[in-house]
Structure formats: structure tokens, C-alpha cells
């Protein structure tokens, strides 16, 4: 019997398990696949909402808190795992939206400015991480911190009695715990009864091979972005498709993402497309993230609905859910 079961080993589940373990809990984390192979792997790794003024206060608060934590967190993970998450504060060059009244009001309220750039506004505080590496580092780190990570184990349903959760029924038998933290991303709806509906919002992404240092900043325009990695790889994303759990990628999207990139950085026209993939963002009908105690079961906690910002909000969301669990 564990103090706490975490369902889901994406960035939200692993970060939550990490904080719970640090707070002294005995944690078991269950994932139906390998950890870190779903949305958290598919994402771009920008540590900021794309257009922060489009989001609610909680998203902004968790984003600011996480931004302040990320550099030290990546250092810590490097020390325990030997894996470099490649945190880089390259800045984000925004080509549209920054002059709207909503954007200007948000900047004034949060005292955030930008440098004028020939192509738009350069937000120098914005960083990125290489999320597949962050996830590998997290997995090593949480195992070292005593989290029991059990993969290829599907949680079928919660075992409940009156207003309490006793544990979970899985493809590999029952697991019991005092508390359960659900971090099942876009699949949350299959396990939980929530007031706010969670659904998958598919995003397709490509990666190009370019010269290292060719693009100095993240570039954002019309909701799409170009993210430079330290080794010259360039991520270009992404689509917003409400198509259920259909993972297919298509040629038209691949071409349109490439075109988006070379129209802004002409040198990318000849760059080879190395990979093309998709992932399912956990979107909520209200547009709000859910980091809360469940309303029906007193020892069930929910950490989901991070939509386009889960990598960005993960550290602060993990802190918040850990505080709620330990209250
Ligand atoms: C194309 C794309 C680009 C993105 N770019 C960014 C970005 O630049 N910055 C940013 O902050 N965010 C970005 N995101 C969003 C971000 O990736 C997500 O918000 C975040 O990964 C959500 O994390 P999660 O742990 O909730 O979900 P996931 O990573 O999907 O993890 C959920 C886990 O739960 C497991 N699971 C589900 N059901 C069960 C079950 N019944 N039993 C056991 N295990 C289960 C799954 O196997 C999975 O491992 C992007 C997403 C996409 C798709």
C-alpha cells in the first residue's frame, strides 16, 4: 500500500510524483505505456504561454512560478540523472498580436516589456527546454527519489467506497493507496467524472535540420512557431485539430508547417524535414487548467487540462497539487 498513487507518467504526473516524494510520501506512479511518450514528448518545450493574455489568471500564475523554477530544476535533474534538458533562454520573437489592447494591458499589469526588433517584439525572458530529455531526466530522478514507477499498466477505473477512493483497478491487478492523484492528460475523461470536460486537441509538428545557431530566438506568428534546439534541429508547430484520438499525420500539414517556417526564415526552404509527428494536448471545455481536489471523493486530486502549456506549467502545478494532497 502506498501513501499516494499517481495515474499517468507525462510531465504532469512525473513532476507531481517528484514533489510528493520530496514531501515525504511513498509514491507509486502508473502509466499504461512507457512514461513520457504522449503529449509531453510531442510538445515543443516553450516555457511560456504563446500569447499569455489569452489565458486565465491561474494559467498565468502557474506559468510565472514555473518560469522562475525551471533553470534550477534542470540543474538539479542534471545532477541526479546526468541528462541535460537543454534549458535555454533564447527569447521569443513575437511577430503579431503584441500591439493589441489586451496584450498591452497584460504587459502593463505584469510589468513585462520587450525589445523592439525589425520583425516584431522580442521577449527576452522566454526560454525553452528539450522536453524528451526533460522527461528522461525526470524518470531517472523520481526513481532515485524512491517513486515506484510501474509502466505498461492501464488504470481501468478507481476503486471507491462512499466518498473515498481506496485505490485503482488496473490491467495488472489492484493497487491501494491513501490518496490518488490523477494526471492522465487527454485521457482524464475516461477515468474521472469532471464538471469541466477534458478532450484531446491534436497538434502536428515537424523537425528540420539546420545549422546550429542559425535561428537565435523562438519565432511566433499567427499561432505557429519555430523553436531552435542547441544542435541545429528546428521544431515547427503546430496544428489545432479536434479529431478525437486520431494520431495520423498528413502531407498537406507537413508542407504547410515547412512553408510557414521558410516564409519567415528563407534559409529553411532547403532544410530537410527529419520527422513529423502528432500529440494530444489535454484541452478543457472551459479553457481552464484543473489543479484541484475532487468534488466527490475527498482523497482524489486532479492535475490536468494543461492544454498548450503543460510543459510550461508543470513544476508549479506539481507544487500546488502536493500542497493540496498534504493539507
Ligand atoms: C504539438 C504540441 C506542442 C506543444 N507545445 C508545448 C510547448 O511548447 N510548451 C508547453 O508548455 N506545452 C506544450 N504542449 C502541451 C503539453 O505537451 C501538454 O500540456 C502536456 O504535455 C500535458 O502533460 P500531461 O502529463 O498532462 O499529459 P501526457 O504527456 O499526455 O501524459 C499523460 C499520461 O497518462 C497516461 N495515461 C492516460 N490514461 C491512463 C490510464 N488509464 N492508465 C495509466 N496511464 C494513463 C498516458 O500514457 C500518458 O503517459 C504541446 C503539445 C503538443 C501536442
Short mmCIF file of C-alpha atoms and ligand atoms in Angstrom, two decimals:
data_model
loop_
_atom_site.label_atom_id
_atom_site.label_comp_id
_atom_site.label_asym_id
_atom_site.label_seq_id
_atom_site.Cartn_x
_atom_site.Cartn_y
_atom_site.Cartn_z
CA UNK A 1 0.00 0.00 0.00
CA UNK A 2 1.37 3.41 -1.00
CA UNK A 3 0.64 6.76 0.55
CA UNK A 4 -0.15 8.02 -2.90
CA UNK A 5 -0.85 6.67 -6.38
CA UNK A 6 -0.18 8.95 -9.35
CA UNK A 7 -2.02 7.97 -12.54
CA UNK A 8 -0.09 8.98 -15.68
CA UNK A 9 3.62 9.44 -16.29
CA UNK A 10 3.64 12.52 -18.51
CA UNK A 11 5.35 15.70 -17.39
CA UNK A 12 2.45 16.47 -15.03
CA UNK A 13 2.42 13.01 -13.41
CA UNK A 14 6.20 12.71 -13.08
CA UNK A 15 6.61 16.26 -11.77
CA UNK A 16 3.76 15.64 -9.26
CA UNK A 17 5.29 12.31 -8.17
CA UNK A 18 8.62 14.09 -7.69
CA UNK A 19 7.19 16.79 -5.43
CA UNK A 20 5.11 14.29 -3.47
CA UNK A 21 8.20 12.13 -2.89
CA UNK A 22 10.22 15.17 -1.84
CA UNK A 23 7.44 16.00 0.65
CA UNK A 24 7.94 12.55 2.22
CA UNK A 25 5.21 10.47 0.58
CA UNK A 26 5.62 6.89 -0.64
CA UNK A 27 4.52 7.22 -4.24
CA UNK A 28 3.56 4.68 -6.90
CA UNK A 29 3.23 6.03 -10.44
CA UNK A 30 1.31 4.02 -13.04
CA UNK A 31 1.35 4.51 -16.81
CA UNK A 32 -0.31 2.40 -19.47
CA UNK A 33 2.66 2.95 -21.80
CA UNK A 34 6.24 3.97 -21.07
CA UNK A 35 6.39 7.23 -19.13
CA UNK A 36 6.81 10.41 -21.17
CA UNK A 37 5.69 9.13 -24.57
CA UNK A 38 2.48 11.09 -25.10
CA UNK A 39 1.75 14.83 -25.24
CA UNK A 40 4.70 15.74 -23.04
CA UNK A 41 7.04 14.10 -25.54
CA UNK A 42 5.22 15.53 -28.60
CA UNK A 43 5.30 19.15 -27.39
CA UNK A 44 7.63 21.98 -28.32
CA UNK A 45 9.04 22.86 -24.91
CA UNK A 46 8.40 26.60 -24.88
CA UNK A 47 8.38 27.75 -21.25
CA UNK A 48 5.67 30.38 -21.67
CA UNK A 49 2.12 30.56 -22.96
CA UNK A 50 2.28 31.63 -26.63
CA UNK A 51 0.04 34.68 -26.14
CA UNK A 52 -0.26 34.85 -22.32
CA UNK A 53 -3.07 37.44 -22.34
CA UNK A 54 -5.38 34.83 -23.88
CA UNK A 55 -5.27 32.74 -20.69
CA UNK A 56 -6.89 32.87 -17.26
CA UNK A 57 -5.18 34.05 -14.06
CA UNK A 58 -4.32 30.56 -12.78
CA UNK A 59 -2.53 29.66 -16.03
CA UNK A 60 -0.55 32.88 -15.84
CA UNK A 61 0.26 32.41 -12.16
CA UNK A 62 1.44 28.79 -12.65
CA UNK A 63 3.44 29.91 -15.70
CA UNK A 64 5.24 32.71 -13.86
CA UNK A 65 6.02 30.41 -10.91
CA UNK A 66 7.30 27.68 -13.19
CA UNK A 67 9.42 30.08 -15.25
CA UNK A 68 11.16 31.10 -12.05
CA UNK A 69 11.85 27.45 -11.16
CA UNK A 70 12.96 25.91 -14.45
CA UNK A 71 16.67 26.76 -14.67
CA UNK A 72 17.43 25.40 -11.17
CA UNK A 73 15.15 22.40 -11.73
CA UNK A 74 17.04 21.43 -14.91
CA UNK A 75 20.33 21.78 -13.00
CA UNK A 76 19.02 19.51 -10.24
CA UNK A 77 17.81 16.94 -12.76
CA UNK A 78 21.18 17.04 -14.49
CA UNK A 79 22.94 16.33 -11.20
CA UNK A 80 20.79 13.31 -10.38
CA UNK A 81 20.33 11.88 -13.89
CA UNK A 82 23.31 13.10 -15.96
CA UNK A 83 20.77 14.12 -18.64
CA UNK A 84 20.80 17.72 -19.86
CA UNK A 85 17.29 19.07 -20.51
CA UNK A 86 18.89 21.88 -22.56
CA UNK A 87 17.16 24.78 -20.85
CA UNK A 88 17.97 27.82 -22.99
CA UNK A 89 16.76 31.36 -22.51
CA UNK A 90 16.81 32.23 -26.18
CA UNK A 91 13.94 34.72 -26.07
CA UNK A 92 10.76 34.69 -28.14
CA UNK A 93 10.27 36.93 -31.16
CA UNK A 94 6.55 37.63 -31.50
CA UNK A 95 5.57 38.89 -34.93
CA UNK A 96 1.86 39.55 -34.31
CA UNK A 97 -0.63 40.32 -31.50
CA UNK A 98 1.76 42.22 -29.23
CA UNK A 99 0.25 45.61 -30.05
CA UNK A 100 -3.36 44.65 -29.29
CA UNK A 101 -5.01 46.36 -26.26
CA UNK A 102 -5.23 43.01 -24.44
CA UNK A 103 -1.51 42.38 -24.92
CA UNK A 104 -0.54 45.88 -23.85
CA UNK A 105 -2.79 45.70 -20.76
CA UNK A 106 -1.28 42.33 -19.77
CA UNK A 107 2.27 43.65 -20.13
CA UNK A 108 1.46 46.72 -18.05
CA UNK A 109 -0.22 44.62 -15.35
CA UNK A 110 2.69 42.17 -15.09
CA UNK A 111 5.42 44.74 -15.77
CA UNK A 112 6.77 42.79 -18.72
CA UNK A 113 8.41 44.61 -21.59
CA UNK A 114 10.03 43.65 -24.86
CA UNK A 115 12.89 44.76 -27.06
CA UNK A 116 11.91 46.29 -30.38
CA UNK A 117 13.03 44.07 -33.23
CA UNK A 118 12.79 44.63 -37.00
CA UNK A 119 10.23 41.79 -37.22
CA UNK A 120 8.23 42.37 -34.02
CA UNK A 121 8.68 42.23 -30.26
CA UNK A 122 11.48 40.24 -28.62
CA UNK A 123 10.50 38.86 -25.21
CA UNK A 124 13.96 38.09 -23.85
CA UNK A 125 12.75 36.28 -20.70
CA UNK A 126 11.23 33.33 -22.59
CA UNK A 127 13.12 30.01 -22.50
CA UNK A 128 12.68 26.54 -23.93
CA UNK A 129 13.61 23.04 -22.83
CA UNK A 130 14.15 19.90 -24.84
CA UNK A 131 11.16 18.04 -23.47
CA UNK A 132 12.05 14.43 -24.43
CA UNK A 133 15.28 14.89 -22.45
CA UNK A 134 13.49 16.54 -19.55
CA UNK A 135 11.19 13.52 -19.38
CA UNK A 136 14.08 11.03 -19.43
CA UNK A 137 15.81 13.02 -16.69
CA UNK A 138 12.64 13.18 -14.62
CA UNK A 139 12.12 9.43 -14.80
CA UNK A 140 15.65 8.69 -13.58
CA UNK A 141 15.30 11.33 -10.87
CA UNK A 142 11.97 10.14 -9.46
CA UNK A 143 13.14 6.53 -9.34
CA UNK A 144 16.19 7.74 -7.38
CA UNK A 145 13.85 9.61 -5.06
CA UNK A 146 12.04 6.36 -4.29
CA UNK A 147 9.00 6.63 -6.57
CA UNK A 148 7.86 3.17 -7.68
CA UNK A 149 7.35 3.58 -11.44
CA UNK A 150 5.14 0.89 -12.96
CA UNK A 151 4.75 1.12 -16.75
CA UNK A 152 2.58 -0.75 -19.27
CA UNK A 153 -0.17 -0.83 -16.66
CA UNK A 154 -3.51 0.65 -17.63
CA UNK A 155 -5.72 2.06 -14.89
CA UNK A 156 -9.19 0.78 -15.77
CA UNK A 157 -11.13 2.52 -13.01
CA UNK A 158 -11.00 3.90 -9.50
CA UNK A 159 -11.96 1.65 -6.59
CA UNK A 160 -14.32 3.72 -4.46
CA UNK A 161 -16.33 3.39 -1.26
CA UNK A 162 -18.77 6.17 -0.34
CA UNK A 163 -16.83 9.45 -0.66
CA UNK A 164 -13.37 7.82 -0.66
CA UNK A 165 -11.07 6.28 -3.24
CA UNK A 166 -9.45 3.08 -1.98
CA UNK A 167 -7.14 2.62 -4.95
CA UNK A 168 -7.20 1.73 -8.63
CA UNK A 169 -8.13 -1.34 -10.60
CA UNK A 170 -5.55 -1.90 -13.39
CA UNK A 171 -4.66 -4.32 -16.18
CA UNK A 172 -2.17 -5.82 -13.71
CA UNK A 173 -4.36 -6.05 -10.63
CA UNK A 174 -5.46 -3.69 -7.87
CA UNK A 175 -3.26 -1.06 -6.23
CA UNK A 176 -4.37 0.51 -2.96
CA UNK A 177 -3.38 3.89 -1.54
CA UNK A 178 -4.46 6.58 0.91
CA UNK A 179 -4.61 9.18 -1.84
CA UNK A 180 -4.84 9.19 -5.64
CA UNK A 181 -3.59 11.95 -7.96
CA UNK A 182 -4.97 11.73 -11.50
CA UNK A 183 -2.65 13.10 -14.19
CA UNK A 184 -3.93 11.19 -17.22
CA UNK A 185 -3.70 14.11 -19.66
CA UNK A 186 -6.08 13.95 -22.63
CA UNK A 187 -7.41 10.59 -21.34
CA UNK A 188 -8.60 12.03 -18.00
CA UNK A 189 -12.25 11.93 -19.05
CA UNK A 190 -12.07 8.13 -19.35
CA UNK A 191 -11.33 7.80 -15.61
CA UNK A 192 -12.94 10.76 -13.92
CA UNK A 193 -16.28 12.49 -13.71
CA UNK A 194 -15.44 16.15 -14.04
CA UNK A 195 -17.65 19.21 -14.25
CA UNK A 196 -15.40 20.54 -16.98
CA UNK A 197 -14.94 18.20 -19.96
CA UNK A 198 -11.38 17.21 -20.95
CA UNK A 199 -10.79 16.31 -24.59
CA UNK A 200 -7.79 15.73 -26.89
CA UNK A 201 -6.65 18.61 -29.12
CA UNK A 202 -4.28 17.11 -31.64
CA UNK A 203 -1.18 19.00 -32.73
CA UNK A 204 1.14 18.07 -35.61
CA UNK A 205 4.76 19.12 -35.58
CA UNK A 206 7.84 18.73 -37.82
CA UNK A 207 11.55 18.97 -37.14
CA UNK A 208 14.01 20.37 -39.69
CA UNK A 209 17.78 20.01 -39.74
CA UNK A 210 19.62 23.33 -39.97
CA UNK A 211 22.96 24.81 -38.89
CA UNK A 212 23.38 25.20 -35.12
CA UNK A 213 22.87 28.87 -34.19
CA UNK A 214 21.11 29.72 -37.48
CA UNK A 215 18.00 30.93 -35.62
CA UNK A 216 18.78 32.77 -32.37
CA UNK A 217 15.21 33.03 -30.95
CA UNK A 218 11.92 31.19 -30.84
CA UNK A 219 9.71 32.79 -33.52
CA UNK A 220 5.93 33.06 -33.05
CA UNK A 221 3.45 34.26 -35.66
CA UNK A 222 -0.26 33.55 -36.25
CA UNK A 223 -0.32 30.86 -33.55
CA UNK A 224 2.51 28.86 -35.13
CA UNK A 225 6.12 28.78 -34.01
CA UNK A 226 9.71 27.87 -34.85
CA UNK A 227 11.86 26.59 -31.98
CA UNK A 228 15.66 26.30 -32.37
CA UNK A 229 17.45 23.49 -30.49
CA UNK A 230 21.10 23.74 -29.49
CA UNK A 231 22.24 21.14 -32.06
CA UNK A 232 20.65 22.90 -35.07
CA UNK A 233 17.38 20.97 -35.10
CA UNK A 234 14.41 23.29 -35.65
CA UNK A 235 10.91 22.37 -34.47
CA UNK A 236 7.97 23.84 -36.34
CA UNK A 237 4.45 23.59 -34.98
CA UNK A 238 1.67 23.17 -34.68
CA UNK A 239 -1.90 22.43 -35.69
CA UNK A 240 -5.02 22.53 -33.52
CA UNK A 241 -7.28 19.65 -34.55
CA UNK A 242 -10.35 18.45 -32.67
CA UNK A 243 -10.43 14.95 -34.18
CA UNK A 244 -10.53 12.67 -31.14
CA UNK A 245 -7.62 10.26 -30.62
CA UNK A 246 -6.64 10.00 -34.29
CA UNK A 247 -2.81 10.08 -34.45
CA UNK A 248 -2.48 10.26 -38.25
CA UNK A 249 -0.21 12.90 -39.75
CA UNK A 250 -0.75 14.21 -43.28
CA UNK A 251 1.35 15.54 -46.12
CA UNK A 252 -0.55 18.83 -46.53
CA UNK A 253 0.12 19.77 -42.91
CA UNK A 254 3.76 18.78 -43.25
CA UNK A 255 4.11 21.06 -46.27
CA UNK A 256 2.20 23.89 -44.64
CA UNK A 257 4.38 23.80 -41.49
CA UNK A 258 7.52 23.82 -43.64
CA UNK A 259 6.15 26.73 -45.69
CA UNK A 260 5.33 28.64 -42.50
CA UNK A 261 8.97 28.23 -41.42
CA UNK A 262 10.70 29.23 -44.66
CA UNK A 263 8.40 32.18 -45.26
CA UNK A 264 9.78 33.62 -42.01
CA UNK A 265 13.33 32.23 -42.30
CA UNK A 266 14.07 31.76 -46.04
CA UNK A 267 17.20 29.69 -45.31
CA UNK A 268 14.89 26.92 -44.06
CA UNK A 269 13.42 26.33 -47.54
CA UNK A 270 16.15 23.81 -48.33
CA UNK A 271 16.25 22.29 -44.84
CA UNK A 272 15.47 18.60 -44.68
CA UNK A 273 12.36 17.53 -42.75
CA UNK A 274 13.64 14.84 -40.39
CA UNK A 275 10.45 13.81 -38.57
CA UNK A 276 6.74 14.58 -38.46
CA UNK A 277 4.53 13.57 -35.53
CA UNK A 278 1.40 14.38 -33.57
CA UNK A 279 0.32 14.53 -29.93
CA UNK A 280 -2.86 15.07 -27.91
CA UNK A 281 -2.98 18.17 -25.75
CA UNK A 282 -5.32 17.81 -22.74
CA UNK A 283 -7.82 20.59 -23.52
CA UNK A 284 -10.75 21.58 -21.31
CA UNK A 285 -14.10 22.91 -22.46
CA UNK A 286 -13.75 25.97 -20.21
CA UNK A 287 -10.17 26.62 -21.37
CA UNK A 288 -9.03 26.40 -17.75
CA UNK A 289 -6.44 24.15 -16.15
CA UNK A 290 -7.64 21.90 -13.28
CA UNK A 291 -5.28 21.58 -10.30
CA UNK A 292 -7.70 20.72 -7.54
CA UNK A 293 -9.18 18.38 -5.00
CA UNK A 294 -12.02 16.32 -6.50
CA UNK A 295 -15.53 17.39 -5.54
CA UNK A 296 -16.91 13.87 -5.00
CA UNK A 297 -14.04 11.89 -3.47
CA UNK A 298 -12.22 13.55 -0.58
CA UNK A 299 -8.85 11.81 -1.21
CA UNK A 300 -8.79 12.20 -5.01
CA UNK A 301 -6.79 15.01 -6.62
CA UNK A 302 -6.81 16.17 -10.24
CA UNK A 303 -3.91 17.70 -12.17
CA UNK A 304 -4.92 18.04 -15.82
CA UNK A 305 -6.27 20.26 -18.60
CA UNK A 306 -2.93 21.98 -19.22
CA UNK A 307 -3.72 22.26 -22.95
CA UNK A 308 -0.88 24.09 -24.76
CA UNK A 309 1.03 24.86 -21.55
CA UNK A 310 1.71 21.66 -19.65
CA UNK A 311 5.47 21.68 -20.01
CA UNK A 312 5.45 25.28 -19.04
CA UNK A 313 3.15 24.92 -16.01
CA UNK A 314 4.33 21.51 -14.75
CA UNK A 315 6.65 22.50 -11.86
CA UNK A 316 4.19 24.92 -10.25
CA UNK A 317 1.22 22.61 -10.89
CA UNK A 318 3.14 19.85 -9.11
CA UNK A 319 3.82 22.14 -6.15
CA UNK A 320 0.19 23.17 -5.96
CA UNK A 321 -1.18 19.61 -6.08
CA UNK A 322 1.38 18.48 -3.47
CA UNK A 323 0.21 21.22 -1.10
CA UNK A 324 -3.42 20.15 -1.60
CA UNK A 325 -2.56 16.47 -1.02
CA UNK A 326 -0.68 17.31 2.19
CA UNK A 327 -3.30 19.70 3.60
C1 LIG B 1 2.29 19.56 -30.77
C2 LIG B 1 2.30 20.03 -29.34
C3 LIG B 1 3.09 21.10 -28.97
C4 LIG B 1 3.13 21.53 -27.64
N1 LIG B 1 3.99 22.52 -27.28
C5 LIG B 1 4.08 22.91 -25.97
C6 LIG B 1 5.01 23.90 -25.55
O1 LIG B 1 5.81 24.39 -26.36
N2 LIG B 1 5.01 24.27 -24.24
C7 LIG B 1 4.16 23.72 -23.33
O2 LIG B 1 4.19 24.11 -22.18
N3 LIG B 1 3.27 22.77 -23.70
C8 LIG B 1 3.21 22.36 -24.99
N4 LIG B 1 2.31 21.39 -25.37
C9 LIG B 1 1.34 20.92 -24.38
C10 LIG B 1 1.96 19.94 -23.43
O3 LIG B 1 2.68 18.97 -24.16
C11 LIG B 1 0.86 19.30 -22.59
O4 LIG B 1 0.08 20.28 -21.95
C12 LIG B 1 1.47 18.39 -21.50
O5 LIG B 1 2.38 17.51 -22.08
C13 LIG B 1 0.41 17.64 -20.76
O6 LIG B 1 1.07 16.76 -19.89
P1 LIG B 1 0.33 15.55 -19.22
O7 LIG B 1 1.30 14.87 -18.35
O8 LIG B 1 -0.96 16.03 -18.64
O9 LIG B 1 -0.11 14.64 -20.48
P2 LIG B 1 0.66 13.46 -21.23
O10 LIG B 1 2.06 13.81 -21.50
O11 LIG B 1 -0.20 13.09 -22.39
O12 LIG B 1 0.68 12.29 -20.17
C14 LIG B 1 -0.47 11.59 -19.78
C15 LIG B 1 -0.01 10.20 -19.41
O13 LIG B 1 -1.09 9.49 -18.82
C16 LIG B 1 -1.03 8.16 -19.27
N5 LIG B 1 -2.37 7.58 -19.12
C17 LIG B 1 -3.51 8.03 -19.68
N6 LIG B 1 -4.55 7.26 -19.30
C18 LIG B 1 -4.04 6.32 -18.48
C19 LIG B 1 -4.63 5.21 -17.79
N7 LIG B 1 -5.93 4.94 -17.84
N8 LIG B 1 -3.81 4.41 -17.04
C20 LIG B 1 -2.47 4.67 -16.97
N9 LIG B 1 -1.88 5.68 -17.63
C21 LIG B 1 -2.66 6.51 -18.37
C22 LIG B 1 -0.56 8.27 -20.71
O14 LIG B 1 0.00 7.06 -21.21
C23 LIG B 1 0.45 9.40 -20.62
O15 LIG B 1 1.77 8.93 -20.40
C24 LIG B 1 2.30 20.90 -26.68
C25 LIG B 1 1.52 19.80 -27.05
C26 LIG B 1 1.53 19.36 -28.36
C27 LIG B 1 0.72 18.15 -28.71
#
